[in-house]
């Protein structure tokens, strides 16, 4: 049983990183970024390239991957989101789908079709309270927690964080109070792209990267933010972990008189549970109707 | 001056008319279907390169009776839907004489009714699903059916005294057909763990956790791609499960050894012999394409499919039905993969299996496994 929770933590940390940033973007701009999965993968691939091809130390490669992710999201914001989102908030939906296709092509061109692993080979595992976990996974889980804690601190205990929350709650009111909303939007978008890149790097270290992963990453992140409530950062992060836990529980414990649910239904079961929750609470599991973020 | 111009014009008009005559002159169009993008792309890249190598050699030697071969490649992404639309395009727009493809069994099965209706011969270099056997008269393959491979695998397991098999299968045509046919050949009672996961799943931790409570002798990662198989093996080993593993063609991949060297160490692979390895063919292939992404055997089967097709066209002309009849009745073709012909279902006859294993990240042959031919 402990193992199931550990498994959920591993899968959930990946989803939480990506969903967290996305939730802020959705909260402030209200736009969908459908190229998020590709941006995550490219961050991972950049790290892979720096570490496996240029043989730079892992830490520098990870920083490089993050930097690349930030640059890519900045570029995405300036070219594919900023010129469009004020005209209609669904326009970036189309432009970022186009971008996702372009990025798919670029990934194939630069990194080829074969799977790539940033740290190939078996990782040493430990027994922690009856669950097996590798040092890399512990590091990743802890780092994710630290990142999210830092996020929480910035958001709730700094003037900058207060400005972000103000923009999320009411952009026009915030602007009339002298908060530079456009600048904040840009920063938040780049931040979300960098967090996605973090997720891609995580995936590349823990498992492997292949070009087809992108869409699944995007969809899971959206499931988490919708289930968590629009623009509700902590809701999105909690839901990312919750979906991961549901996925593990769905197939990891015997249901209904000892029979296991077939693993093919793993994702279906998790998402079906989310839909049932949403039917009962349409604003999301944590969605207060007025206050958010 | 005008006269000269006119005569030139009429001459060019004549040539044009001759070209439009189609059929007997101008290039012979051959189609290619396979996954050039996605997780299965290494198969597509290797087989396409194998076909390209054959086409270049044939064209350099003067083509087929003076006509060059023109290759039209389509990406069918290892899915039935993409393969069907690609096959439609090759047959109706490009009007190809024959097709090399598909690579994934799902591609071949989806394209089969289309080529069947159009009377275009299709030879698959790597599809191994037993369902391809009855896919149609115009559908051939120079790769043995899994119906034989599972027999070989079951025979080996019994010989080793292994009676409890645990398997996780990806939900794709190839992996599911393999699963069904292994169940039949090895006996359902000998399979102690049998789970099916969505295509492309990479999180197997919870299944591996459950496997800890199952008593099994050997694990069979029945994945469609090496990316997924690497995740399966890695996560199984991370849970401390040390049991022996065995798998099929998908494991016969250099990439797998690079991704998860420790996890796959000692894993058995039942596959067609590594055809073309170490020979003249591999040297030529590596020089031109810098090596295979999955395995040289895939390229060798594709190379032979193209060579065989060219020989058939040379013998009976560029006519679908004539090529089909020729392939059923031909004397064995001596290719890179061995000497083979086709049975009445278009399945290959004459190739055997070998047992290989991973040793320090490299694939080594252990021995040949004899299998009886199709019942």
mmCIF file of C-alpha atoms in Angstrom, chain A residues 44-157:
data_model
loop_
_atom_site.group_PDB
_atom_site.id
_atom_site.type_symbol
_atom_site.label_atom_id
_atom_site.label_comp_id
_atom_site.label_asym_id
_atom_site.label_seq_id
_atom_site.Cartn_x
_atom_site.Cartn_y
_atom_site.Cartn_z
ATOM 1 C CA UNK A 44 13.794 17.545 -21.451
ATOM 2 C CA UNK A 45 15.372 17.053 -24.844
ATOM 3 C CA UNK A 46 17.576 20.147 -24.425
ATOM 4 C CA UNK A 47 18.834 18.707 -21.135
ATOM 5 C CA UNK A 48 19.391 15.323 -22.780
ATOM 6 C CA UNK A 49 21.399 16.973 -25.547
ATOM 7 C CA UNK A 50 23.562 18.970 -23.162
ATOM 8 C CA UNK A 51 24.200 15.972 -20.906
ATOM 9 C CA UNK A 52 24.445 13.046 -23.341
ATOM 10 C CA UNK A 53 25.830 14.719 -26.458
ATOM 11 C CA UNK A 54 27.918 17.576 -25.073
ATOM 12 C CA UNK A 55 28.743 15.625 -21.879
ATOM 13 C CA UNK A 56 28.192 18.624 -19.615
ATOM 14 C CA UNK A 57 27.604 17.904 -15.906
ATOM 15 C CA UNK A 58 24.014 16.985 -15.078
ATOM 16 C CA UNK A 59 23.307 20.091 -12.986
ATOM 17 C CA UNK A 60 24.489 22.470 -15.705
ATOM 18 C CA UNK A 61 22.495 20.524 -18.290
ATOM 19 C CA UNK A 62 19.352 20.815 -16.189
ATOM 20 C CA UNK A 63 19.884 24.570 -15.816
ATOM 21 C CA UNK A 64 20.455 24.748 -19.565
ATOM 22 C CA UNK A 65 17.234 22.819 -20.183
ATOM 23 C CA UNK A 66 15.340 25.172 -17.883
ATOM 24 C CA UNK A 67 16.862 28.202 -19.583
ATOM 25 C CA UNK A 68 15.876 26.818 -22.939
ATOM 26 C CA UNK A 69 12.352 26.164 -21.671
ATOM 27 C CA UNK A 70 12.131 29.772 -20.443
ATOM 28 C CA UNK A 71 13.362 31.161 -23.780
ATOM 29 C CA UNK A 72 10.959 28.959 -25.696
ATOM 30 C CA UNK A 73 8.003 30.065 -23.594
ATOM 31 C CA UNK A 74 9.014 33.702 -23.936
ATOM 32 C CA UNK A 75 9.127 33.283 -27.718
ATOM 33 C CA UNK A 76 5.788 31.459 -27.616
ATOM 34 C CA UNK A 77 4.220 34.256 -25.601
ATOM 35 C CA UNK A 78 5.460 37.049 -27.877
ATOM 36 C CA UNK A 79 4.632 35.363 -31.181
ATOM 37 C CA UNK A 80 1.743 32.977 -30.530
ATOM 38 C CA UNK A 81 -0.160 34.376 -27.555
ATOM 39 C CA UNK A 82 0.357 38.104 -26.938
ATOM 40 C CA UNK A 83 -0.769 39.336 -30.390
ATOM 41 C CA UNK A 84 -3.969 37.281 -30.220
ATOM 42 C CA UNK A 85 -5.347 36.711 -26.756
ATOM 43 C CA UNK A 86 -6.999 40.067 -26.268
ATOM 44 C CA UNK A 87 -8.974 39.799 -29.494
ATOM 45 C CA UNK A 88 -10.530 36.544 -28.437
ATOM 46 C CA UNK A 89 -9.384 34.237 -25.717
ATOM 47 C CA UNK A 90 -9.869 31.198 -27.936
ATOM 48 C CA UNK A 91 -7.503 32.473 -30.639
ATOM 49 C CA UNK A 92 -4.386 31.248 -28.799
ATOM 50 C CA UNK A 93 -6.033 27.824 -28.688
ATOM 51 C CA UNK A 94 -5.623 27.671 -32.458
ATOM 52 C CA UNK A 95 -2.203 29.327 -32.636
ATOM 53 C CA UNK A 96 -0.743 27.107 -29.938
ATOM 54 C CA UNK A 97 -2.129 23.973 -31.613
ATOM 55 C CA UNK A 98 -0.290 25.131 -34.748
ATOM 56 C CA UNK A 99 2.806 25.699 -32.619
ATOM 57 C CA UNK A 100 2.493 22.238 -31.081
ATOM 58 C CA UNK A 101 2.552 20.702 -34.542
ATOM 59 C CA UNK A 102 5.597 22.740 -35.537
ATOM 60 C CA UNK A 103 7.364 21.752 -32.333
ATOM 61 C CA UNK A 104 6.486 18.082 -32.980
ATOM 62 C CA UNK A 105 8.266 18.400 -36.309
ATOM 63 C CA UNK A 106 11.243 20.179 -34.770
ATOM 64 C CA UNK A 107 11.579 17.496 -32.080
ATOM 65 C CA UNK A 108 11.629 14.787 -34.759
ATOM 66 C CA UNK A 109 14.127 16.713 -36.834
ATOM 67 C CA UNK A 110 16.540 17.543 -34.022
ATOM 68 C CA UNK A 111 16.253 14.562 -31.717
ATOM 69 C CA UNK A 112 14.973 11.771 -34.000
ATOM 70 C CA UNK A 113 12.242 9.300 -33.261
ATOM 71 C CA UNK A 114 14.072 6.960 -30.950
ATOM 72 C CA UNK A 115 13.514 7.206 -27.201
ATOM 73 C CA UNK A 116 16.066 9.264 -25.291
ATOM 74 C CA UNK A 117 16.952 9.005 -21.634
ATOM 75 C CA UNK A 118 18.865 11.735 -19.789
ATOM 76 C CA UNK A 119 20.197 9.217 -17.265
ATOM 77 C CA UNK A 120 20.030 5.777 -18.901
ATOM 78 C CA UNK A 121 20.371 2.652 -16.860
ATOM 79 C CA UNK A 122 19.018 1.348 -13.613
ATOM 80 C CA UNK A 123 18.858 3.638 -10.621
ATOM 81 C CA UNK A 124 19.789 2.338 -7.192
ATOM 82 C CA UNK A 125 16.687 1.781 -5.105
ATOM 83 C CA UNK A 126 16.091 1.901 -1.359
ATOM 84 C CA UNK A 127 13.506 0.510 0.978
ATOM 85 C CA UNK A 128 11.588 3.308 2.658
ATOM 86 C CA UNK A 129 8.828 2.097 4.951
ATOM 87 C CA UNK A 130 8.187 -0.944 2.812
ATOM 88 C CA UNK A 131 8.241 0.936 -0.468
ATOM 89 C CA UNK A 132 11.019 0.850 -3.021
ATOM 90 C CA UNK A 133 12.188 4.161 -4.363
ATOM 91 C CA UNK A 134 15.314 5.352 -6.115
ATOM 92 C CA UNK A 135 17.492 8.244 -5.016
ATOM 93 C CA UNK A 136 16.659 10.093 -8.221
ATOM 94 C CA UNK A 137 12.960 9.730 -7.527
ATOM 95 C CA UNK A 138 13.341 10.944 -3.938
ATOM 96 C CA UNK A 139 15.281 13.939 -5.216
ATOM 97 C CA UNK A 140 12.641 14.692 -7.808
ATOM 98 C CA UNK A 141 9.782 14.431 -5.333
ATOM 99 C CA UNK A 142 11.550 16.608 -2.776
ATOM 100 C CA UNK A 143 12.590 19.176 -5.374
ATOM 101 C CA UNK A 144 9.030 19.395 -6.620
ATOM 102 C CA UNK A 145 7.829 20.008 -3.060
ATOM 103 C CA UNK A 146 10.487 22.663 -2.529
ATOM 104 C CA UNK A 147 9.612 24.372 -5.791
ATOM 105 C CA UNK A 148 5.948 24.388 -4.899
ATOM 106 C CA UNK A 149 6.743 25.694 -1.424
ATOM 107 C CA UNK A 150 8.812 28.489 -2.937
ATOM 108 C CA UNK A 151 5.906 29.210 -5.193
ATOM 109 C CA UNK A 152 3.575 29.397 -2.225
ATOM 110 C CA UNK A 153 5.918 31.749 -0.402
ATOM 111 C CA UNK A 154 6.250 34.089 -3.369
ATOM 112 C CA UNK A 155 2.559 34.037 -4.065
ATOM 113 C CA UNK A 156 1.345 34.608 -0.534
ATOM 114 C CA UNK A 157 4.122 36.470 1.286
#
